[in-house]
Coordinates of C-alpha atoms in Angstrom, one line a residue:
Chain A
M1 CA -54.1 5.2 82.4
R2 CA -50.7 6.9 82.7
W3 CA -52.2 10.1 83.7
F4 CA -54.2 8.5 86.3
D5 CA -51.3 6.7 87.7
D6 CA -49.1 9.7 87.9
F7 CA -52.2 11.5 89.4
F8 CA -52.7 9.0 92.0
E9 CA -49.1 8.7 93.0
R10 CA -48.6 12.2 93.5
Q11 CA -51.8 12.4 95.5
A12 CA -50.8 9.4 97.6
R13 CA -47.4 10.6 98.4
N14 CA -48.6 14.0 99.4
V15 CA -51.4 12.5 101.6
A16 CA -48.9 10.0 103.0
L17 CA -46.2 12.5 104.1
K18 CA -48.5 15.2 105.3
T19 CA -51.5 13.7 107.0
S20 CA -52.8 11.1 109.4
R21 CA -54.8 8.0 108.5
R22 CA -58.1 9.4 109.0
S23 CA -57.5 12.9 107.2
A24 CA -55.8 10.7 104.7
L25 CA -58.8 8.7 104.0
L26 CA -61.1 11.6 104.0
R27 CA -59.0 13.4 101.5
I28 CA -58.8 10.2 99.2
G29 CA -62.5 10.2 99.6
R30 CA -62.6 13.8 98.3
V31 CA -60.4 13.0 95.3
M32 CA -62.6 10.3 94.6
V33 CA -65.8 12.3 94.8
G34 CA -64.1 15.3 92.8
T35 CA -62.8 13.1 89.8
A36 CA -65.2 10.4 89.8
F37 CA -62.2 8.1 89.7
L38 CA -62.0 6.1 92.7
L39 CA -58.9 4.8 94.5
P40 CA -57.8 1.1 94.2
V41 CA -57.6 -1.7 96.4
L42 CA -56.8 -5.4 95.9
P43 CA -58.4 -8.5 94.6
F44 CA -61.1 -10.3 96.0
D45 CA -61.0 -13.1 98.6
R46 CA -61.8 -16.2 100.3
Q47 CA -60.8 -19.6 99.4
P48 CA -60.4 -22.5 101.9
R49 CA -57.1 -21.7 103.7
A50 CA -55.9 -25.1 103.4
Q51 CA -55.8 -25.2 99.6
H52 CA -53.1 -22.4 98.7
G53 CA -52.9 -20.4 101.8
A54 CA -49.9 -19.0 103.3
I55 CA -48.0 -20.6 106.0
D56 CA -50.3 -20.9 108.9
D57 CA -48.8 -22.9 111.6
G58 CA -50.3 -20.8 114.5
K59 CA -47.1 -18.5 114.7
H60 CA -48.5 -15.2 113.8
D61 CA -45.0 -13.6 113.1
P62 CA -45.5 -10.1 112.0
L63 CA -42.1 -9.8 110.5
D64 CA -42.2 -12.9 108.0
P65 CA -43.3 -11.6 104.7
E66 CA -44.4 -15.0 103.6
R67 CA -47.1 -15.1 106.4
C68 CA -50.4 -13.2 106.1
E69 CA -49.6 -11.7 109.5
Y70 CA -46.7 -9.7 108.2
W71 CA -47.3 -6.1 109.4
R72 CA -47.6 -4.7 106.0
Y73 CA -50.3 -6.9 104.8
C74 CA -52.8 -5.6 107.3
S75 CA -55.3 -4.9 104.4
L76 CA -53.9 -7.2 101.8
D77 CA -56.3 -9.4 100.1
G78 CA -54.8 -11.7 97.5
T79 CA -51.7 -13.7 96.8
L80 CA -48.4 -12.7 98.0
C81 CA -45.6 -11.8 95.5
T82 CA -43.1 -13.0 97.9
C83 CA -44.3 -16.7 97.2
C84 CA -44.6 -16.1 93.2
G85 CA -41.1 -15.0 92.3
G86 CA -41.2 -11.5 93.5
S87 CA -40.7 -9.7 96.8
I88 CA -42.4 -7.3 99.0
T89 CA -41.7 -4.5 96.5
T90 CA -40.9 -6.3 93.2
C91 CA -43.2 -7.8 90.8
P92 CA -42.5 -11.4 89.6
P93 CA -40.7 -11.7 86.1
G94 CA -42.9 -11.2 83.2
S95 CA -45.7 -9.4 85.2
E96 CA -46.4 -5.8 85.4
P97 CA -47.3 -3.5 88.3
S98 CA -51.0 -2.4 88.2
S99 CA -51.8 1.2 86.9
V100 CA -53.7 1.7 90.1
T101 CA -53.2 0.8 93.6
W102 CA -54.8 1.4 97.0
I103 CA -53.3 2.6 100.1
G104 CA -53.4 0.9 103.6
T105 CA -52.2 2.1 106.9
C106 CA -50.2 -0.6 109.1
H107 CA -48.5 -0.5 112.2
N108 CA -44.8 -1.6 112.2
P109 CA -44.1 -3.5 115.4
E110 CA -40.3 -2.9 115.0
D111 CA -40.5 0.8 115.4
G112 CA -43.8 1.2 116.6
K113 CA -44.8 3.8 113.6
D114 CA -47.8 3.5 111.4
Y115 CA -47.0 3.6 107.6
L116 CA -49.0 4.2 104.6
V117 CA -48.6 1.2 102.4
S118 CA -49.3 1.1 98.6
Y119 CA -50.7 -2.3 97.5
N120 CA -50.0 -2.6 93.9
D121 CA -51.2 -5.8 92.0
C122 CA -48.9 -7.4 89.6
C123 CA -50.7 -8.3 86.3
G124 CA -50.4 -10.2 83.3
G125 CA -48.9 -13.5 82.4
A126 CA -50.0 -16.7 84.3
S127 CA -51.8 -16.1 87.6
C128 CA -49.6 -17.4 90.6
G129 CA -52.0 -18.6 93.3
H130 CA -49.6 -19.1 95.9
C131 CA -49.9 -17.8 99.4
F132 CA -53.4 -16.5 99.6
C133 CA -54.2 -14.0 102.3
N134 CA -57.3 -12.1 103.3
Q135 CA -56.6 -9.4 105.5
N136 CA -59.4 -6.6 105.6
E137 CA -58.3 -3.9 108.3
G138 CA -60.1 -0.6 107.3
E139 CA -61.7 -2.3 104.4
R140 CA -65.2 -0.9 102.9
P141 CA -67.7 -1.9 100.3
G142 CA -67.5 -0.9 96.7
Y143 CA -69.1 2.6 97.3
R144 CA -66.0 3.4 99.1
M145 CA -63.9 2.1 96.1
G146 CA -60.7 3.4 97.4
I147 CA -60.8 1.2 100.4
H148 CA -62.5 -1.8 98.8
N149 CA -60.7 -5.1 98.1
D150 CA -63.3 -7.4 96.5
I151 CA -62.3 -6.3 93.1
N152 CA -59.4 -7.0 90.7
W153 CA -57.1 -4.0 90.7
C154 CA -55.5 -5.2 87.5
M155 CA -58.6 -3.9 86.0
G156 CA -57.2 -0.9 84.3
N157 CA -54.1 -2.6 82.8
E158 CA -53.6 -3.9 79.4
S159 CA -54.0 -7.6 80.7
S160 CA -56.1 -7.6 83.7
V161 CA -54.9 -11.1 84.6
Y162 CA -54.4 -11.1 88.5
H163 CA -51.0 -12.2 89.4
C164 CA -50.1 -11.3 92.9
T165 CA -49.7 -8.3 95.2
V166 CA -46.9 -6.3 96.7
S167 CA -46.9 -3.8 99.7
V168 CA -44.8 -0.7 99.1
V169 CA -44.1 1.6 102.0
L170 CA -45.0 5.4 101.0
G171 CA -43.9 7.0 104.1
E172 CA -45.0 7.2 107.7
S173 CA -48.9 8.1 108.2
G174 CA -48.5 10.3 111.1
A175 CA -50.8 9.9 114.2
K176 CA -52.6 6.6 114.4
A177 CA -56.4 7.2 114.2
G178 CA -58.6 6.1 117.0
Chain B
M1 CA -67.1 -83.6 102.6
K2 CA -67.1 -84.9 99.2
R3 CA -70.5 -83.7 98.7
V4 CA -69.4 -80.2 99.9
S5 CA -66.8 -80.2 97.4
T6 CA -68.8 -81.2 94.6
S7 CA -71.5 -78.1 95.4
I8 CA -68.6 -75.8 95.6
L9 CA -67.3 -77.0 92.1
T10 CA -70.8 -76.7 90.7
G11 CA -71.0 -73.1 92.2
L12 CA -68.0 -72.1 90.8
A13 CA -68.7 -73.4 87.2
L14 CA -71.9 -71.7 87.5
L15 CA -70.4 -68.5 88.4
L16 CA -67.8 -68.8 85.8
G17 CA -70.5 -69.6 83.2
C18 CA -72.2 -66.2 84.3
R19 CA -69.1 -64.3 84.2
L20 CA -68.4 -65.4 80.5
A21 CA -71.9 -64.7 79.6
M22 CA -71.6 -61.3 81.1
A23 CA -68.3 -60.6 79.3
E24 CA -70.0 -60.1 76.1
L25 CA -71.0 -56.4 76.3
Q26 CA -73.2 -55.1 73.7
P27 CA -71.9 -52.0 71.7
E28 CA -72.9 -48.7 73.4
T29 CA -74.0 -45.4 72.3
L30 CA -72.5 -42.3 73.6
T31 CA -75.1 -39.6 74.5
V32 CA -75.3 -36.5 76.3
G33 CA -77.0 -36.4 79.5
K34 CA -80.1 -34.2 80.7
L35 CA -80.0 -32.3 83.8
P36 CA -83.0 -33.6 86.1
P37 CA -85.9 -31.0 86.3
A38 CA -85.0 -28.2 88.3
N39 CA -86.5 -27.9 91.9
P40 CA -86.0 -25.1 94.6
H41 CA -83.0 -27.0 96.0
R42 CA -80.9 -26.8 93.1
I43 CA -77.9 -24.7 93.7
Y44 CA -75.8 -22.5 91.5
L45 CA -72.3 -21.7 93.0
S46 CA -70.6 -18.8 91.3
D47 CA -66.7 -19.5 91.3
L48 CA -63.9 -17.3 90.0
G49 CA -61.9 -20.3 89.4
G50 CA -59.1 -20.1 91.8
L51 CA -56.3 -17.4 92.0
G52 CA -54.0 -19.5 90.0
H53 CA -56.1 -19.7 87.1
V54 CA -58.4 -16.5 87.1
V55 CA -59.0 -16.8 83.3
D56 CA -61.4 -19.6 83.6
G57 CA -64.4 -19.3 86.2
R58 CA -67.5 -21.2 86.1
I59 CA -70.6 -21.7 87.9
H60 CA -71.3 -25.0 89.7
L61 CA -74.6 -26.7 89.6
V62 CA -75.2 -29.0 92.7
D63 CA -78.4 -30.9 93.7
G64 CA -79.2 -29.7 97.3
D65 CA -81.2 -32.6 98.3
S66 CA -78.5 -35.5 97.2
Y67 CA -75.4 -33.1 96.8
K68 CA -74.9 -34.7 93.5
Y69 CA -72.7 -32.4 91.1
L70 CA -75.0 -31.8 88.1
G71 CA -72.8 -29.8 85.8
A72 CA -71.2 -26.4 85.2
I73 CA -71.6 -23.3 83.1
P74 CA -68.3 -21.8 82.0
A75 CA -68.0 -18.1 83.0
A76 CA -64.5 -16.9 81.9
M77 CA -62.8 -14.2 83.7
F78 CA -64.1 -12.4 86.8
A79 CA -67.8 -13.1 85.9
L80 CA -70.8 -11.2 87.4
T81 CA -73.4 -13.7 87.5
A82 CA -77.4 -13.7 88.2
L83 CA -80.4 -15.9 87.7
S84 CA -83.3 -14.2 85.5
P85 CA -86.3 -13.6 87.7
D86 CA -87.9 -17.1 86.7
S87 CA -84.6 -18.7 86.9
S88 CA -85.1 -20.1 83.5
E89 CA -81.7 -18.5 82.6
M90 CA -78.3 -17.5 84.0
Y91 CA -76.9 -14.2 83.0
L92 CA -73.1 -13.6 83.0
A93 CA -71.1 -10.5 82.5
T94 CA -67.6 -11.6 81.9
T95 CA -64.1 -10.6 80.3
Y96 CA -62.3 -12.5 77.4
Y97 CA -58.9 -11.9 75.8
T98 CA -58.2 -12.9 72.4
K99 CA -55.2 -14.7 73.3
L100 CA -56.5 -15.9 76.7
N101 CA -54.6 -13.9 78.9
R102 CA -53.5 -11.1 76.6
G103 CA -54.4 -9.5 73.3
K104 CA -57.6 -7.5 72.9
R105 CA -60.1 -7.5 75.9
F106 CA -63.8 -7.7 75.2
D107 CA -66.7 -8.1 77.7
Q108 CA -69.8 -9.9 77.1
F109 CA -73.1 -10.3 78.5
E110 CA -74.3 -13.9 78.1
V111 CA -77.3 -15.9 78.7
Y112 CA -77.2 -19.6 79.6
D113 CA -80.5 -21.8 79.5
T114 CA -80.5 -23.5 82.8
A115 CA -82.5 -26.5 81.7
T116 CA -79.8 -27.4 79.1
L117 CA -76.7 -25.5 80.1
K118 CA -76.5 -24.0 76.4
L119 CA -75.5 -20.7 75.6
K120 CA -78.6 -18.8 74.3
S121 CA -77.4 -15.4 73.7
E122 CA -74.3 -13.2 73.7
I123 CA -73.9 -9.5 73.5
E124 CA -70.8 -7.5 73.6
I125 CA -70.8 -4.7 76.2
P126 CA -68.3 -2.2 77.2
A127 CA -65.0 -3.7 78.3
K128 CA -65.5 -2.5 81.9
H129 CA -67.8 -4.8 83.8
A130 CA -66.6 -4.7 87.4
Q131 CA -64.2 -7.5 87.8
A132 CA -65.4 -7.9 91.3
L133 CA -66.4 -10.9 93.5
P134 CA -69.8 -12.1 92.1
Y135 CA -71.8 -10.0 95.0
K136 CA -75.5 -10.2 94.7
G137 CA -76.5 -7.0 93.1
T138 CA -73.8 -6.4 90.8
M139 CA -75.9 -7.5 88.1
V140 CA -79.7 -7.6 88.3
S141 CA -82.7 -7.6 85.8
T142 CA -85.4 -5.0 86.1
A143 CA -88.6 -6.2 87.8
D144 CA -90.2 -7.1 84.3
G145 CA -87.0 -8.9 83.1
R146 CA -86.7 -6.3 80.2
F147 CA -83.5 -5.0 81.0
V148 CA -80.3 -6.2 82.7
I149 CA -78.2 -3.8 84.6
I150 CA -74.5 -4.6 84.9
Q151 CA -72.2 -2.8 87.5
N152 CA -68.9 -1.4 86.0
A153 CA -65.7 -0.3 87.4
T154 CA -62.7 1.0 85.6
P155 CA -62.4 1.9 89.0
A156 CA -64.9 4.6 88.0
S157 CA -68.3 3.3 88.6
S158 CA -71.0 3.3 85.9
V159 CA -73.6 0.7 84.8
T160 CA -74.1 -0.9 81.6
V161 CA -77.9 -1.5 80.3
V162 CA -78.8 -4.3 78.3
D163 CA -82.1 -4.8 76.5
R164 CA -83.3 -8.4 76.7
K165 CA -86.1 -7.8 74.2
A166 CA -83.9 -6.5 71.5
E167 CA -80.9 -8.4 72.6
K168 CA -78.5 -5.5 72.4
F169 CA -76.5 -3.2 74.4
V170 CA -78.2 0.0 75.0
T171 CA -76.3 2.4 77.1
E172 CA -73.7 3.1 79.9
I173 CA -74.9 5.5 82.8
E174 CA -72.2 7.0 85.0
T175 CA -72.9 6.4 88.7
P176 CA -69.9 7.9 90.3
G177 CA -69.0 6.9 93.7
C178 CA -72.2 4.5 93.8
W179 CA -72.1 0.5 94.0
I180 CA -74.6 -2.2 93.6
I181 CA -78.0 -2.3 91.8
L182 CA -81.3 -2.4 93.7
P183 CA -84.2 -2.4 91.3
A184 CA -87.5 -1.2 92.4
A185 CA -90.1 -3.8 92.5
S186 CA -93.0 -1.3 91.7
N187 CA -91.4 0.4 88.8
A188 CA -89.6 -1.9 86.2
R189 CA -87.7 1.2 84.8
R190 CA -86.1 2.2 88.2
F191 CA -83.2 1.1 90.3
A192 CA -81.2 2.8 93.2
T193 CA -77.5 2.3 94.2
L194 CA -75.5 2.9 97.2
C195 CA -73.2 5.8 97.2
G196 CA -70.0 6.5 99.3
D197 CA -71.4 9.9 101.0
G198 CA -74.2 7.7 102.7
T199 CA -76.8 8.7 100.1
L200 CA -78.6 6.5 97.3
L201 CA -78.9 7.6 93.7
T202 CA -82.1 6.6 92.2
V203 CA -82.0 6.3 88.4
T204 CA -85.2 6.1 86.2
L205 CA -85.1 4.8 82.6
D206 CA -87.5 5.2 79.8
D207 CA -88.7 2.3 77.6
D208 CA -85.8 2.2 75.5
G209 CA -83.5 1.9 78.5
Q210 CA -82.0 5.4 78.6
A211 CA -81.7 7.1 81.8
V212 CA -84.3 10.1 82.0
S213 CA -83.6 11.0 85.8
Q214 CA -81.0 10.7 88.4
Q215 CA -81.8 11.8 92.0
R216 CA -79.8 11.7 95.1
S217 CA -81.6 11.0 98.5
A218 CA -80.5 12.6 101.7
K219 CA -77.8 10.9 103.6
L220 CA -79.4 7.7 104.6
F221 CA -76.3 5.8 106.4
D222 CA -73.2 6.5 107.9
A223 CA -70.6 5.3 105.3
E224 CA -67.6 6.5 107.4
K225 CA -68.7 5.0 111.0
D226 CA -71.3 2.3 110.4
P227 CA -71.1 1.3 106.5
L228 CA -73.9 -0.9 105.2
F229 CA -72.9 -4.3 103.7
V230 CA -74.0 -4.1 100.1
Q231 CA -75.8 -7.5 100.0
A232 CA -79.5 -6.9 100.8
E233 CA -82.8 -8.6 100.7
H234 CA -86.0 -7.1 100.0
I235 CA -90.0 -7.2 100.3
G236 CA -91.3 -5.0 97.3
D237 CA -89.5 -1.8 97.2
S238 CA -88.1 -2.1 100.8
Y239 CA -84.6 -3.3 101.0
Y240 CA -83.0 -4.6 104.2
F241 CA -79.4 -3.8 104.7
V242 CA -77.4 -4.6 107.9
S243 CA -74.4 -2.6 108.9
Y244 CA -71.0 -3.4 110.1
E245 CA -72.2 -2.5 113.6
G246 CA -75.5 -4.6 113.5
N247 CA -77.9 -2.0 112.7
L248 CA -80.7 -2.9 110.2
H249 CA -81.5 -0.3 107.7
Q250 CA -84.8 -0.5 105.7
I251 CA -84.8 1.6 102.7
N252 CA -87.5 2.1 100.3
V253 CA -86.3 2.6 96.6
G254 CA -89.7 2.9 94.9
G255 CA -89.7 6.6 94.7
D256 CA -88.0 9.2 92.8
T257 CA -85.5 9.5 95.8
A258 CA -84.7 6.6 98.3
V259 CA -86.0 7.0 101.7
L260 CA -85.0 5.5 104.9
E261 CA -88.2 3.7 106.4
D262 CA -86.8 2.2 109.5
K263 CA -83.5 1.6 111.4
W264 CA -83.2 -0.7 114.5
S265 CA -80.3 -2.6 116.1
L266 CA -79.8 -6.4 115.9
V267 CA -77.8 -6.5 119.0
D268 CA -78.6 -5.7 122.6
D269 CA -76.2 -4.3 125.2
A270 CA -75.0 -7.7 126.0
D271 CA -74.3 -8.8 122.3
R272 CA -72.4 -5.5 122.1
A273 CA -70.2 -6.2 125.2
A274 CA -69.4 -9.3 123.3
K275 CA -68.6 -7.7 120.1
W276 CA -71.3 -9.7 118.2
K277 CA -71.4 -8.3 114.6
P278 CA -72.7 -9.3 111.1
S279 CA -70.0 -10.7 108.8
G280 CA -69.4 -12.7 105.4
Y281 CA -70.0 -12.0 101.9
Q282 CA -73.8 -12.9 101.1
L283 CA -74.5 -12.6 105.0
T284 CA -78.2 -12.3 104.9
A285 CA -81.4 -14.3 103.6
L286 CA -85.0 -13.4 103.9
H287 CA -88.3 -15.3 103.8
A288 CA -90.8 -12.6 102.7
P289 CA -94.1 -14.6 103.6
S290 CA -93.0 -15.0 107.3
K291 CA -90.6 -12.2 107.4
R292 CA -88.0 -14.3 108.9
F293 CA -84.5 -12.7 108.4
Y294 CA -81.3 -14.5 108.8
V295 CA -77.9 -12.8 109.4
A296 CA -74.5 -14.4 109.7
M297 CA -72.7 -13.1 112.9
H298 CA -69.5 -13.6 114.8
D299 CA -68.3 -12.5 118.2
N300 CA -65.1 -10.8 119.3
A301 CA -65.2 -8.6 116.3
Y302 CA -62.3 -6.5 115.3
D303 CA -61.4 -4.0 112.7
G304 CA -61.3 -6.1 109.6
S305 CA -63.2 -9.2 110.8
H306 CA -66.5 -8.2 108.6
K307 CA -65.7 -10.9 106.3
N308 CA -65.0 -13.6 108.6
P309 CA -67.1 -16.9 108.5
A310 CA -70.1 -17.0 110.8
K311 CA -70.0 -18.3 114.2
E312 CA -73.8 -18.1 114.5
I313 CA -76.8 -17.2 112.3
W314 CA -79.4 -15.1 113.9
V315 CA -82.9 -15.4 113.2
F316 CA -85.2 -12.1 113.3
D317 CA -88.9 -11.4 113.0
L318 CA -89.1 -8.3 110.8
A319 CA -92.6 -7.8 112.1
T320 CA -91.7 -7.8 115.7
K321 CA -88.1 -6.7 115.4
Q322 CA -87.3 -9.5 117.8
R323 CA -84.6 -12.0 117.6
I324 CA -86.3 -15.4 117.5
Q325 CA -83.4 -17.9 117.4
R326 CA -79.5 -18.4 117.4
A327 CA -78.3 -21.3 115.6
P328 CA -74.8 -22.6 114.7
G329 CA -73.0 -20.6 111.8
S330 CA -71.2 -23.6 110.1
N331 CA -68.4 -21.0 109.1
S332 CA -70.8 -19.6 106.5
V333 CA -69.6 -16.9 104.3
A334 CA -72.5 -16.9 102.0
M335 CA -76.2 -18.3 102.4
A336 CA -79.3 -18.5 100.2
L337 CA -82.9 -19.3 100.9
S338 CA -85.0 -21.6 98.8
K339 CA -88.2 -20.1 97.2
E340 CA -90.7 -22.2 99.1
E341 CA -93.2 -22.0 101.8
K342 CA -91.0 -23.7 104.3
P343 CA -87.8 -23.0 102.8
V344 CA -84.4 -24.5 103.0
L345 CA -81.1 -22.4 103.9
F346 CA -78.1 -23.4 102.3
T347 CA -74.8 -21.9 103.7
Y348 CA -71.5 -22.1 102.1
D349 CA -68.5 -22.9 104.6
G350 CA -65.6 -20.5 103.9
M351 CA -63.1 -22.8 105.4
T352 CA -64.1 -26.1 103.9
A353 CA -66.0 -25.0 100.7
E354 CA -68.8 -27.2 101.7
F355 CA -72.5 -26.6 101.7
V356 CA -74.5 -27.1 104.8
R357 CA -78.3 -27.6 104.7
Y358 CA -80.5 -26.1 107.3
D359 CA -84.3 -26.8 107.8
T360 CA -85.9 -23.4 108.8
V361 CA -89.3 -24.9 110.1
P362 CA -90.0 -25.1 112.9
E363 CA -86.5 -23.7 113.7
L364 CA -83.2 -23.2 112.0
K365 CA -81.4 -26.4 112.3
P366 CA -78.1 -27.3 110.4
G367 CA -78.4 -30.9 108.6
A368 CA -76.4 -32.6 105.7
R369 CA -73.0 -31.5 104.7
S370 CA -71.7 -31.6 101.2
K371 CA -68.3 -32.5 99.9
P372 CA -66.1 -29.5 99.1
V373 CA -67.2 -27.5 95.9
G374 CA -65.4 -24.8 94.2
E375 CA -62.1 -23.4 94.5
F376 CA -62.6 -19.6 94.9
A377 CA -66.3 -19.5 95.2
G378 CA -68.6 -16.7 96.2
L379 CA -72.3 -16.2 95.4
V380 CA -74.9 -19.0 96.1
Q381 CA -78.1 -18.8 94.2
L382 CA -81.1 -21.3 94.3
H383 CA -83.4 -22.0 91.5

C-alpha cells in the first residue's frame, strides 16, 4: 500500500494547500472515481458514552485534546490517541500509522481559520478503547468512502487491529464552504 | 408461654431435620442447554465487541418477550452479519489473524445454525471483506438463498460472491465507488448497489454466480446535497430509502437498470423550520402488509447529527404518504420489526445499550425496556 499512501498524501497536501473545502471534497471525489480507490476515514461508532467515553462533564472545551469537542476532532469517530499513550500527532508506542487516512475540515477557534485535518488511525498491537468520540461533521455513507467513517481505516495495514486515531493538520483549507 | 416455647423448639427441630435431609444432594450431570424454539421476537444483536478488544466480536441472542439472554455466536473481527432468508442460519463474513492480532490475515464466510448455535460451514474468501459497522445490506443472500453477496473494501469497493449450493467462493466483482447490496426480489440473480455519483449499479449474475452484466442507472439521488442513508426497506423490487433531508426515495431494482419510482418529503414546512431530520444507523423499518413505515427522527439537526439517537419515531402510511403518528424515540440508533401480522418493533438505545419493545397495533407505543446488552453493538435482526 506504499504507493497508495504516497499517492494519497501528495493529493491531499495539494488539495489542502490550494483549495477550499468544497472543491477539495470534489477533487477527492474525482480522485476516488478515477482510480477506483477511495479515500479513507475513520472507524465506526457508537457505544454508550458512559462506558469508555472521553470526558463529558458538560464543558465543551474546543481546546482540550482529551475531549471530543476539541476542534480538530470535528469528524473524528473512534478513540483518541491522546488517551492511549500517543498525542494529537503521534501514535502510541508499539502501534503503526494507518496506510490510508481521511481528511476533515475543522474550524480552529483560536485563529478563526479552517484547516484540513488528516485522521490517521493507529493500528496493531492491543486495542486501546479509551476516550471514544463520535463526531460526524461532513460524514457521508459508504458510497462516498472518502468521507465515510463507519469503517476501520486500519483495513489496509498488515495488522488491521484498530488502536486509536490522531488528527494531523495538513494546512489551511481556504474559504469555509457554505 | 411454655407451650409456645415447646412449639418453637419442635418447629426448629423439624426445620433442622429438613435441612439435614436437603443437604444430601444427589450427584449431578453436566449437560449443554438447548435454545428454546425460536419465535418472531428472538433478537440477534451484532456487536463488534468493544473498541478495547476488536478481535472478538459476537452476536447476542436475546428473547424479546422476557429479555432473557439466550446465548451468543462468536463473530471474530469486524464481522458482517445477516440472517438467512428463513432465519435458520446466521451468516458471517469476518477476519482472523493466525496470531490473534498479527500474522497472516484470512477472511471467512461462516454459517451458524440458529437452532443450535453450532458452526455449519466455513469458506475462505478474499481477505478484503468490509471491516465496517454491520450495516444491513453489507451482506445479503440472493432472493432464492443460492448466493451470498458480501461487501468488500480495501478501501476500493467490490463484492464477493459465495455459492451456498456448492459451498464455495465463486468470484469477486468490482463495484467501484458503490456501496451496499440490494437484491432484486423478482430476479434471484440480480442485485443493485448505491454509487457515489447518485446512480445505482445493477449487477446480473449467471447460474454459476459470475457477473454477466453491469448497468448504471441515471442519476437517481443527490449524493452531494441530500445523500441517501444506505439502510433500506423493500416491498418486492421497490426499495425505500430516506435521505439526510428527509426525502423518501422509492427505487426499483428489478430491471436491467434501477429506476426512481417515487420521491416525496417526510417533513412539512413546520418540521423543516424545527429542523426535524432522520438519524441513526438502522433508522427505518417497514411492515409490508400494512405499508407502515417507521423512521427515527431528531430535531434541531446540524451538520454531523445524522447518526444521533432518535428523539421520536414517526410512522407513515406509504399508500397515502401521510404521517399517521409520532411516538417517543427512546434514543433509538437501530430498530427492527418482527415478521408478524401485528408486529412488534424493537429499538436499541444508543445511550444506554438497552432494547425497548414497542407495540405497533393499534398504535406505536413503547413498553418494556431490557437491561444493557452489548458493548459496541449495531445491527438488530429478528428471527
